[in-house]
Short mmCIF file of C-alpha atoms in Angstrom, two decimals:
data_model
loop_
_atom_site.label_atom_id
_atom_site.label_comp_id
_atom_site.label_asym_id
_atom_site.label_seq_id
_atom_site.Cartn_x
_atom_site.Cartn_y
_atom_site.Cartn_z
CA HIS A 20 -0.02 0.01 0.04
CA ILE A 21 1.32 3.46 -0.92
CA PRO A 22 1.00 5.93 1.96
CA ARG A 23 -1.23 8.99 1.31
CA ARG A 24 0.86 12.05 0.26
CA SER A 25 -0.19 15.65 0.42
CA GLY A 26 -1.57 16.87 -2.86
CA ILE A 27 -3.07 13.50 -3.82
CA PRO A 28 -6.89 13.66 -4.15
CA SER A 29 -8.58 11.69 -1.35
CA ASP A 30 -10.80 9.75 -3.76
CA ILE A 31 -7.82 8.14 -5.56
CA ASN A 32 -7.02 4.55 -4.49
CA LEU A 33 -3.25 3.97 -4.49
CA THR A 34 -3.25 0.31 -3.48
CA CYS A 35 -1.54 -0.64 -6.71
CA THR A 36 2.27 -0.68 -6.64
CA PHE A 37 2.73 0.06 -10.36
CA GLY A 38 4.24 3.30 -11.52
CA LEU A 39 5.25 4.82 -14.90
CA VAL A 40 7.99 7.23 -15.87
CA LEU A 41 7.55 9.16 -19.14
CA GLY A 42 9.69 11.82 -20.85
CA VAL A 43 8.75 15.20 -22.28
CA TYR A 44 10.82 17.62 -24.33
CA GLU A 45 10.72 21.37 -24.23
CA LYS A 46 9.96 23.12 -27.56
CA GLU A 47 12.70 25.58 -28.43
CA GLY A 48 11.51 29.16 -28.71
CA GLU A 49 7.99 28.30 -27.64
CA ASP A 50 7.28 29.32 -24.03
CA GLY A 51 5.39 26.45 -22.31
CA GLY A 52 5.42 24.34 -25.45
CA PHE A 53 6.29 20.63 -25.17
CA HIS A 54 6.80 17.55 -27.25
CA LEU A 55 6.10 14.06 -25.85
CA THR A 56 8.39 11.10 -26.50
CA GLU A 57 7.01 8.30 -28.61
CA ALA A 58 6.09 6.18 -25.61
CA ALA A 59 4.51 9.17 -23.81
CA ALA A 60 2.53 10.08 -26.94
CA GLY A 61 1.24 6.53 -27.16
CA PHE A 62 0.21 6.61 -23.52
CA ASP A 63 -1.47 10.00 -24.04
CA SER A 64 -3.34 8.58 -27.07
CA SER A 65 -4.70 5.70 -25.03
CA LEU A 66 -6.14 8.34 -22.63
CA SER A 67 -7.62 10.39 -25.49
CA GLY A 68 -5.15 13.25 -24.85
CA LYS A 69 -5.74 13.52 -21.08
CA LEU A 70 -2.00 13.51 -20.26
CA SER A 71 -1.30 16.42 -22.64
CA GLU A 72 -4.25 18.29 -21.29
CA MET A 73 -3.08 17.90 -17.66
CA LEU A 74 0.47 18.89 -18.59
CA LYS A 75 -0.83 22.12 -20.10
CA ILE A 76 -3.02 23.11 -17.13
CA SER A 77 -0.58 22.03 -14.39
CA GLY A 78 2.08 24.63 -15.07
CA PRO A 79 5.14 25.21 -17.28
CA THR A 80 6.72 22.25 -19.07
CA PRO A 81 9.00 20.40 -16.63
CA LYS A 82 12.62 21.55 -17.01
CA LYS A 83 15.43 19.05 -17.59
CA GLY A 84 15.52 16.54 -14.77
CA LYS A 85 12.44 17.98 -13.09
CA SER A 86 9.33 15.77 -12.73
CA ARG A 87 5.62 16.24 -12.38
CA MET A 88 3.39 13.62 -10.81
CA PHE A 89 -0.08 12.67 -11.97
CA TYR A 90 -2.32 10.40 -9.93
CA GLY A 91 -5.23 8.26 -11.01
CA ILE A 92 -5.16 9.07 -14.70
CA HIS A 93 -4.72 5.41 -15.77
CA LYS A 94 -6.14 2.22 -14.16
CA ASP A 95 -2.85 0.29 -14.52
CA PHE A 96 -0.56 3.13 -13.28
CA PRO A 97 -1.95 5.00 -10.25
CA CYS A 98 1.27 7.13 -10.26
CA VAL A 99 2.74 8.59 -13.44
CA ALA A 100 5.91 10.71 -13.34
CA VAL A 101 6.48 12.95 -16.38
CA VAL A 102 10.09 14.19 -16.43
CA GLY A 103 11.73 16.91 -18.48
CA LEU A 104 14.40 15.88 -21.09
CA GLY A 105 15.41 19.40 -22.10
CA THR A 106 15.25 20.23 -25.78
CA ASN A 107 15.14 17.57 -28.55
CA THR A 108 18.13 19.11 -30.31
CA ALA A 109 20.74 17.80 -27.84
CA GLY A 110 23.52 15.53 -29.10
CA VAL A 111 27.28 15.07 -28.76
CA CYS A 112 28.77 18.23 -27.24
CA GLY A 113 32.44 18.76 -28.00
CA ALA A 114 32.84 21.30 -25.22
CA GLU A 115 31.46 19.00 -22.62
CA ASN A 116 32.92 15.79 -24.13
CA TRP A 117 29.75 13.77 -23.80
CA ASP A 118 26.47 13.02 -25.53
CA THR A 119 24.09 15.49 -23.98
CA CYS A 120 21.03 13.57 -25.14
CA LYS A 121 22.12 10.39 -23.35
CA GLU A 122 22.94 12.37 -20.18
CA ASN A 123 19.56 14.10 -20.21
CA ILE A 124 17.83 10.70 -20.49
CA ARG A 125 19.83 9.21 -17.62
CA GLU A 126 19.05 12.21 -15.43
CA ALA A 127 15.34 12.27 -16.29
CA MET A 128 14.65 8.57 -15.81
CA SER A 129 16.64 8.55 -12.54
CA ALA A 130 14.56 11.50 -11.18
CA GLY A 131 11.29 9.90 -12.11
CA CYS A 132 12.22 6.48 -10.63
CA ARG A 133 13.35 8.08 -7.37
CA GLN A 134 10.20 10.05 -7.03
CA LEU A 135 8.14 6.84 -7.42
CA GLN A 136 10.45 5.04 -5.03
CA ASP A 137 9.72 7.75 -2.42
CA LEU A 138 6.02 6.85 -2.88
CA GLU A 139 7.00 3.26 -2.13
CA VAL A 140 6.04 2.08 -5.63
CA SER A 141 7.82 -1.22 -6.13
CA ARG A 142 7.31 -1.83 -9.84
CA VAL A 143 8.06 0.94 -12.36
CA GLU A 144 7.92 0.93 -16.13
CA VAL A 145 10.38 3.31 -17.75
CA ASP A 146 10.16 5.24 -21.08
CA SER A 147 13.13 4.42 -23.32
CA CYS A 148 13.07 8.03 -24.65
CA GLY A 149 14.54 6.65 -27.87
CA ASP A 150 17.62 5.24 -26.10
CA ALA A 151 16.74 2.20 -23.98
CA GLN A 152 20.31 1.68 -22.75
CA SER A 153 20.67 5.19 -21.34
CA ALA A 154 17.20 4.98 -19.79
CA ALA A 155 18.07 1.75 -18.02
CA GLU A 156 21.38 3.15 -16.81
CA GLY A 157 19.65 6.18 -15.35
CA ALA A 158 16.95 4.03 -13.65
CA VAL A 159 19.37 1.53 -12.19
CA LEU A 160 21.97 4.06 -11.08
CA GLY A 161 19.41 6.46 -9.72
CA LEU A 162 17.73 3.92 -7.49
CA PHE A 163 20.92 2.62 -5.84
CA GLN A 164 21.14 3.28 -2.12
CA TYR A 165 23.64 1.84 0.28
CA ASP A 166 21.36 0.90 3.23
CA GLN A 167 22.62 -2.62 3.98
CA LEU A 168 23.42 -1.71 7.56
CA LYS A 169 20.32 0.42 8.28
CA SER A 170 17.18 -0.86 9.97
CA LYS A 171 14.91 1.21 7.69
CA LYS A 172 15.60 0.60 4.01
CA LYS A 173 14.45 2.20 0.77
CA THR A 174 11.76 0.43 -1.19
CA LYS A 175 13.35 -2.07 -3.63
CA VAL A 176 12.10 -1.10 -7.07
CA THR A 177 11.86 -3.43 -10.10
CA THR A 178 12.22 -1.50 -13.35
CA LEU A 179 10.82 -2.55 -16.69
CA LEU A 180 10.96 -1.14 -20.22
CA HIS A 181 7.83 0.65 -21.40
CA GLY A 182 6.68 1.30 -24.95
CA SER A 183 9.74 0.12 -26.81
CA GLY A 184 10.90 -3.06 -28.49
CA ASP A 185 14.56 -2.39 -27.73
CA LEU A 186 14.83 -4.99 -24.97
CA ALA A 187 18.48 -5.71 -25.89
CA GLY A 188 19.46 -2.15 -25.32
CA TRP A 189 17.54 -2.05 -22.03
CA GLU A 190 19.15 -5.24 -20.70
CA LYS A 191 22.61 -3.96 -21.70
CA GLY A 192 21.92 -0.68 -19.80
CA VAL A 193 20.77 -2.66 -16.78
CA LEU A 194 24.09 -4.64 -16.75
CA TYR A 195 26.11 -1.37 -17.19
CA GLY A 196 24.26 0.20 -14.29
CA GLU A 197 24.49 -2.87 -12.06
CA GLY A 198 28.21 -3.06 -12.73
CA GLN A 199 28.73 0.49 -11.50
CA ASN A 200 26.48 -0.18 -8.53
CA LEU A 201 28.67 -3.16 -7.59
CA ALA A 202 31.67 -0.86 -7.47
CA ARG A 203 29.61 1.67 -5.44
CA LEU A 204 28.62 -1.10 -3.00
CA LEU A 205 32.24 -2.14 -2.43
CA MET A 206 33.46 1.46 -2.06
CA GLU A 207 30.68 2.53 0.26
CA ALA A 208 30.86 -0.40 2.66
CA PRO A 209 32.79 0.16 5.93
CA ALA A 210 36.40 -1.00 5.95
CA ASN A 211 35.67 -3.51 8.73
CA HIS A 212 33.09 -5.18 6.50
CA ILE A 213 35.19 -5.09 3.24
CA THR A 214 38.61 -6.35 4.21
CA PRO A 215 41.01 -7.59 1.49
CA SER A 216 39.78 -11.16 1.96
CA VAL A 217 36.06 -10.18 1.95
CA PHE A 218 36.61 -8.04 -1.16
CA ALA A 219 38.15 -11.01 -2.99
CA ASP A 220 35.42 -13.36 -1.85
CA THR A 221 32.70 -10.92 -2.97
CA ILE A 222 34.16 -10.68 -6.49
CA GLU A 223 34.54 -14.48 -6.68
CA GLU A 224 30.87 -14.81 -5.68
CA LYS A 225 29.75 -12.32 -8.32
CA LEU A 226 31.68 -14.19 -10.94
CA ALA A 227 30.36 -17.64 -9.93
CA PRO A 228 27.69 -17.68 -12.69
CA HIS A 229 30.43 -17.29 -15.33
CA THR A 230 32.90 -20.01 -14.25
CA ASP A 231 32.96 -21.41 -17.80
CA ARG A 232 34.70 -18.26 -18.94
CA VAL A 233 36.30 -16.85 -15.74
CA THR A 234 39.11 -18.11 -13.46
CA VAL A 235 39.69 -16.48 -10.12
CA HIS A 236 42.95 -16.69 -8.18
CA LYS A 237 43.18 -15.36 -4.66
CA ARG A 238 46.90 -15.33 -3.79
CA SER A 239 48.60 -14.81 -0.45
CA ALA A 240 51.93 -16.61 0.17
CA TRP A 241 52.44 -16.30 -3.57
CA ILE A 242 53.00 -12.50 -3.11
CA GLU A 243 56.29 -13.11 -1.30
CA GLU A 244 57.33 -15.77 -3.80
CA GLN A 245 56.92 -13.23 -6.54
CA GLN A 246 59.20 -10.82 -4.61
CA MET A 247 56.62 -8.03 -4.50
CA GLY A 248 58.51 -6.15 -1.86
CA ALA A 249 56.79 -2.82 -2.48
CA PHE A 250 53.30 -4.33 -2.08
CA LEU A 251 54.33 -6.34 1.07
CA SER A 252 55.93 -3.26 2.66
CA VAL A 253 52.57 -1.48 2.71
CA SER A 254 50.54 -4.49 3.86
CA LYS A 255 52.80 -5.36 6.82
CA GLY A 256 51.49 -2.49 8.92
CA SER A 257 48.07 -4.12 9.18
CA GLU A 258 46.72 -7.17 10.99
CA GLU A 259 44.66 -7.96 7.87
CA PRO A 260 46.59 -10.25 5.50
CA PRO A 261 47.10 -9.01 1.93
CA VAL A 262 45.44 -10.66 -1.09
CA PHE A 263 46.57 -10.46 -4.68
CA LEU A 264 43.34 -10.99 -6.66
CA GLU A 265 43.82 -12.17 -10.24
CA LEU A 266 40.86 -12.55 -12.61
CA HIS A 267 41.00 -14.18 -16.04
CA TYR A 268 38.01 -13.59 -18.36
CA LYS A 269 38.26 -15.57 -21.58
CA GLY A 270 35.58 -14.28 -23.79
CA CYS A 271 37.29 -14.48 -27.14
CA PRO A 272 36.98 -17.75 -29.12
CA ASP A 273 40.63 -17.20 -30.19
CA GLN A 274 42.48 -17.89 -26.99
CA THR A 275 45.74 -16.71 -28.57
CA GLN A 276 44.39 -13.18 -28.61
CA ALA A 277 46.50 -10.95 -26.37
CA PRO A 278 44.49 -9.89 -23.27
CA LEU A 279 43.51 -6.46 -22.14
CA LEU A 280 45.11 -5.95 -18.72
CA LEU A 281 43.21 -3.99 -16.09
CA VAL A 282 44.97 -3.17 -12.80
CA GLY A 283 43.22 -1.61 -9.78
CA LYS A 284 44.62 -0.15 -6.56
CA GLY A 285 43.03 -2.09 -3.69
CA ILE A 286 43.75 -0.27 -0.45
CA THR A 287 40.65 -1.25 1.52
CA PHE A 288 41.49 1.34 4.16
CA ASP A 289 44.08 4.06 4.03
CA SER A 290 45.05 5.70 7.34
CA GLY A 291 48.14 7.08 5.71
CA GLY A 292 50.38 4.77 7.74
CA ILE A 293 53.07 6.46 9.87
CA SER A 294 52.51 9.58 7.77
CA LEU A 295 49.04 9.64 9.32
CA LYS A 296 46.18 11.49 7.57
CA PRO A 297 44.15 14.09 9.39
CA SER A 298 41.14 12.50 11.18
CA SER A 299 38.65 14.78 9.41
CA GLY A 300 37.34 12.91 6.40
CA MET A 301 39.45 9.82 7.04
CA ASP A 302 36.29 7.65 6.99
CA ALA A 303 36.16 8.21 3.21
CA MET A 304 39.36 6.25 2.91
CA ARG A 305 37.35 3.07 3.05
CA ALA A 306 36.91 3.79 -0.67
CA ASP A 307 40.64 3.94 -1.39
CA MET A 308 40.18 0.60 -3.21
CA GLY A 309 38.06 2.36 -5.80
CA GLY A 310 40.46 1.35 -8.56
CA ALA A 311 40.16 -2.34 -7.70
CA ALA A 312 36.37 -1.99 -7.27
CA THR A 313 35.84 -0.42 -10.69
CA VAL A 314 38.26 -2.83 -12.43
CA CYS A 315 36.72 -5.91 -10.89
CA ALA A 316 33.17 -4.67 -11.44
CA SER A 317 33.92 -3.98 -15.10
CA ILE A 318 35.16 -7.58 -15.51
CA VAL A 319 31.99 -8.90 -13.80
CA THR A 320 30.00 -6.78 -16.30
CA ALA A 321 32.07 -7.93 -19.28
CA ALA A 322 31.41 -11.53 -18.27
CA ALA A 323 27.65 -10.88 -17.91
CA LEU A 324 27.62 -9.22 -21.39
CA LYS A 325 29.71 -12.10 -22.80
CA LEU A 326 32.07 -9.64 -24.51
CA PRO A 327 34.25 -11.43 -27.12
CA ILE A 328 37.54 -10.31 -25.61
CA ASN A 329 40.15 -11.70 -23.22
CA ILE A 330 40.63 -9.62 -20.07
CA ILE A 331 42.93 -10.07 -17.09
CA GLY A 332 42.22 -8.09 -13.97
CA LEU A 333 44.84 -7.64 -11.18
CA ALA A 334 44.01 -6.14 -7.77
CA PRO A 335 46.61 -5.95 -5.01
CA LEU A 336 44.47 -5.71 -1.83
CA CYS A 337 45.63 -4.61 1.62
CA GLU A 338 45.25 -1.97 4.31
CA ASN A 339 47.67 0.89 4.96
CA MET A 340 47.95 1.10 8.72
CA PRO A 341 50.44 2.49 11.30
CA SER A 342 52.15 -0.08 13.51
CA GLY A 343 55.58 -1.18 14.69
CA LYS A 344 55.86 -3.22 11.52
CA ALA A 345 54.78 -0.44 9.10
CA ASN A 346 56.96 1.40 6.63
CA LYS A 347 58.73 4.36 8.18
CA PRO A 348 59.67 7.57 6.30
CA GLY A 349 63.06 6.97 4.77
CA ASP A 350 62.77 3.20 4.53
CA VAL A 351 63.92 1.60 1.28
CA VAL A 352 62.03 -1.27 -0.30
CA ARG A 353 62.58 -3.34 -3.41
CA ALA A 354 59.94 -3.82 -6.15
CA LYS A 355 59.36 -6.95 -8.17
CA ASN A 356 61.52 -5.64 -11.10
CA GLY A 357 64.48 -5.04 -8.75
CA LYS A 358 64.19 -1.26 -8.50
CA THR A 359 64.64 0.20 -5.03
CA ILE A 360 62.24 2.83 -3.68
CA GLN A 361 62.84 5.34 -0.91
CA VAL A 362 59.57 5.68 0.97
CA ASP A 363 59.64 9.34 2.04
CA ASN A 364 55.86 9.43 2.65
CA THR A 365 53.93 6.33 3.73
CA ASP A 366 50.70 8.00 2.58
CA ALA A 367 51.93 7.64 -1.03
CA GLU A 368 51.31 3.88 -0.75
CA GLY A 369 49.05 3.30 -3.74
CA ARG A 370 51.88 3.73 -6.20
CA LEU A 371 53.96 1.16 -4.26
CA ILE A 372 51.39 -1.66 -4.57
CA LEU A 373 50.66 -0.72 -8.18
CA ALA A 374 54.37 -0.87 -9.02
CA ASP A 375 54.53 -4.57 -8.35
CA ALA A 376 51.18 -5.26 -10.00
CA LEU A 377 52.31 -3.41 -13.13
CA CYS A 378 55.55 -5.43 -13.27
CA TYR A 379 53.54 -8.64 -13.06
CA ALA A 380 51.05 -7.42 -15.69
CA HIS A 381 53.75 -7.43 -18.34
CA SER A 382 54.26 -11.14 -18.04
CA PHE A 383 50.97 -11.70 -19.91
CA LYS A 384 52.19 -9.83 -22.99
CA PRO A 385 48.99 -7.73 -23.07
CA ARG A 386 47.62 -5.68 -25.97
CA ALA A 387 47.21 -2.78 -23.52
CA ILE A 388 47.50 -2.07 -19.78
CA VAL A 389 45.06 0.26 -18.01
CA ASN A 390 45.41 0.85 -14.29
CA ALA A 391 42.86 2.76 -12.18
CA ALA A 392 43.55 4.24 -8.75
CA THR A 393 42.30 6.78 -6.26
CA LEU A 394 45.93 7.88 -6.25
CA THR A 395 46.34 11.58 -5.45
CA GLY A 396 44.52 14.42 -3.75
CA ALA A 397 46.27 16.57 -6.34
CA MET A 398 44.02 15.08 -9.03
CA ASP A 399 40.99 16.18 -7.08
CA VAL A 400 42.46 19.67 -6.87
CA ALA A 401 43.22 19.73 -10.63
CA LEU A 402 39.99 18.36 -12.13
CA GLY A 403 37.59 17.97 -9.22
CA SER A 404 34.77 15.54 -9.94
CA ALA A 405 34.37 16.62 -13.60
CA ALA A 406 36.59 13.97 -15.12
CA THR A 407 39.03 11.15 -14.55
CA GLY A 408 42.61 12.17 -15.23
CA VAL A 409 44.33 9.97 -17.81
CA PHE A 410 48.10 9.74 -18.15
CA THR A 411 49.17 7.59 -21.13
CA ASN A 412 52.08 6.86 -23.40
CA SER A 413 49.73 5.90 -26.26
CA ASP A 414 47.67 8.20 -28.44
CA TRP A 415 45.70 5.21 -29.70
CA LEU A 416 44.84 4.16 -26.17
CA TRP A 417 43.75 7.68 -25.30
CA GLU A 418 41.45 7.79 -28.33
CA GLN A 419 39.78 4.51 -27.32
CA LEU A 420 39.22 5.70 -23.72
CA GLN A 421 37.89 9.10 -24.80
CA LYS A 422 35.55 7.53 -27.35
CA ALA A 423 34.12 5.26 -24.61
CA SER A 424 33.70 8.16 -22.19
CA VAL A 425 31.62 10.15 -24.64
CA VAL A 426 29.13 7.30 -24.82
CA THR A 427 28.91 6.76 -21.05
CA GLY A 428 28.97 10.44 -20.03
CA ASP A 429 31.76 9.58 -17.53
CA ARG A 430 34.35 11.95 -18.83
CA VAL A 431 38.14 11.52 -19.04
CA TRP A 432 40.76 14.19 -19.51
CA ARG A 433 44.31 13.68 -20.79
CA MET A 434 47.11 14.84 -18.45
CA PRO A 435 50.84 15.44 -19.22
CA LEU A 436 53.62 12.91 -18.76
CA PHE A 437 56.58 15.24 -18.99
CA GLN A 438 60.18 14.32 -18.23
CA HIS A 439 60.06 17.17 -15.71
CA TYR A 440 58.04 14.93 -13.43
CA THR A 441 60.28 11.89 -13.98
CA ARG A 442 63.24 13.85 -12.64
CA GLN A 443 61.26 14.44 -9.45
CA VAL A 444 61.02 10.73 -8.64
CA THR A 445 64.37 9.44 -9.95
CA ASP A 446 66.60 11.78 -7.96
CA SER A 447 66.63 9.80 -4.74
CA GLN A 448 69.29 10.06 -2.03
CA LEU A 449 69.10 6.41 -0.93
CA ALA A 450 67.47 4.40 -3.76
CA ASP A 451 66.62 4.25 -7.42
CA LEU A 452 63.35 6.10 -6.93
CA ASN A 453 61.50 8.30 -4.46
CA ASN A 454 57.83 7.62 -3.82
CA ILE A 455 57.06 11.32 -3.79
CA GLY A 456 58.37 14.35 -5.72
CA LYS A 457 61.80 15.25 -4.48
CA TYR A 458 61.76 19.00 -4.98
CA SER A 459 58.17 20.18 -4.75
CA ARG A 460 54.64 19.07 -3.89
CA SER A 461 53.37 20.80 -7.02
CA GLY A 462 52.06 18.62 -9.80
CA GLY A 463 51.52 15.73 -7.37
CA ALA A 464 49.25 13.76 -9.74
CA CYS A 465 51.76 14.10 -12.56
CA THR A 466 54.63 13.03 -10.25
CA ALA A 467 52.73 9.94 -9.19
CA ALA A 468 52.10 9.01 -12.80
CA ALA A 469 55.79 9.47 -13.60
CA PHE A 470 56.58 7.07 -10.74
CA LEU A 471 54.25 4.42 -12.16
CA LYS A 472 55.75 4.90 -15.64
CA GLU A 473 59.06 3.64 -14.20
CA PHE A 474 57.48 0.19 -13.97
CA VAL A 475 55.93 0.19 -17.48
CA THR A 476 57.60 -1.04 -20.70
CA ALA A 477 54.31 -1.74 -22.60
CA THR A 478 53.67 0.40 -25.70
CA HIS A 479 50.04 0.98 -24.72
CA TRP A 480 49.59 1.93 -21.06
CA ALA A 481 47.25 4.31 -19.32
CA HIS A 482 46.99 5.37 -15.74
CA LEU A 483 43.56 6.59 -14.61
CA ASP A 484 43.68 8.72 -11.47
CA ILE A 485 40.11 8.52 -10.13
CA ALA A 486 40.62 10.35 -6.85
CA GLY A 487 38.60 13.30 -7.91
CA VAL A 488 35.59 11.22 -9.12
CA MET A 489 35.63 8.83 -6.15
CA ALA A 490 32.61 10.40 -4.44
CA ASN A 491 29.49 12.24 -5.58
CA LYS A 492 27.81 15.10 -3.84
CA ASP A 493 25.32 16.36 -6.37
CA GLU A 494 27.50 16.80 -9.39
CA ILE A 495 26.10 13.81 -11.23
CA PRO A 496 22.29 14.12 -10.90
CA TYR A 497 21.59 10.41 -11.52
CA LEU A 498 23.92 9.32 -8.72
CA ARG A 499 22.93 9.83 -5.12
CA LYS A 500 25.35 11.33 -2.62
CA GLY A 501 28.12 8.82 -1.77
CA MET A 502 30.73 6.80 -3.46
CA SER A 503 30.33 7.00 -7.25
CA GLY A 504 31.73 3.76 -8.75
CA ARG A 505 33.18 5.81 -11.56
CA PRO A 506 34.49 5.06 -14.24
CA THR A 507 33.15 1.45 -14.31
CA ARG A 508 30.87 1.97 -17.27
CA THR A 509 33.67 3.68 -19.25
CA LEU A 510 35.94 0.72 -18.67
CA VAL A 511 33.21 -1.66 -19.82
CA GLU A 512 32.51 0.46 -22.92
CA PHE A 513 36.24 0.67 -23.62
CA ALA A 514 36.52 -3.14 -23.47
CA ALA A 515 33.44 -3.53 -25.67
CA GLY A 516 35.05 -1.22 -28.25
CA LEU A 517 38.26 -3.25 -28.32
CA ALA A 518 36.16 -6.47 -28.63
CA GLN A 519 34.54 -4.99 -31.78
CA GLN A 520 37.99 -4.32 -33.22
CA GLY A 521 38.94 -7.97 -32.73
#
């Protein structure tokens, strides 16, 4: 039963749990004019124009992302949300580096579904608005709420496609959205609930339906055998044992095809170690494994989509904690490739665990290596939440990532890899490398990328610094406040694009 809300006529029975979300466009240059989507026009026709009539008398046409509720106008749908899509002339915007039409659809369908969820409607049909995939993504992403540990939970809503035959596009969008929501779930959960072992177990469980194409390795003693001294030096400060999670997705019929290598930073809690972080905001460091979360979630999604491509995912998982066994400023550790690293700041630990993972990644002779990490606060300062910073040695790889981001609306921005930054990390007093810039804190994101580049010999490599996009306040309208799970959908779309290339 849907509770009575103010503004709902008392003679309307809301015992039905069905709702409907429809889209409406504003007519350019025509004050108050509107244009219904194909599905909305069909619904209006079935009511002999009643929906159009009520839209005209109920006020101005809803602006982009704003909704208007109608009650009791259809026997099957007691609650109908009509949501603004902006103008019908929107498309790919070069200045914004995304497809505005797709973004407007995601925002609108998210807003409508949330409003119906607030009315405790448990089954919602969604207008495709001419792009079933984007509509599904908006609905699935917009309804996500991390309330696993709360007594009072949001109504669970089942979404269905309305008025369109593009079921394949809808199902694809659902999988894209669920993939990002998996990353959000992992990132949002408290660090005492998502330890390295629990993280690995969760991903293994999610991949269980795809065991015919996926192999999961959860490695522990193996880490020392591989001489991953940089990774182990970070993990030894914690009571939680480290895990090196290795995922093999074999989706290509040609098993000789070189794999795409995805590497994710997996610090399940980052206190900063001996170089302790300020207590204010430290709770957000439960999401410092956002790189591992997005990489693993993208492989779960690729498996669900049965993408015809081979992918290997690597996630070094551990905590960064202060203790008598932890790294101390000035300590020198040895990475898997033999390079020594002076640890001048224990809070620059992500690059240490990634160094060993990147060395190992090369053993698979990949077609490309992409690593993702919530690596530097400097990236948040540089780009904020507008885009993921991409550092790459490959123009081709950059083009593939940018192309994917335009489709998903989850933007990327290319950053410089100048030799200037390399000198900052190679001039070490005690070792081959310093884990922070030697001369200045300026350009911290670029310095971190230059450090990682010291462990890369592959022709096509990209480092995605996702620190700025880790969380969402209200910047992305179809994501609620909290951890964002970005850029999971872009990684999936990127892999799908490579799969098409063969």
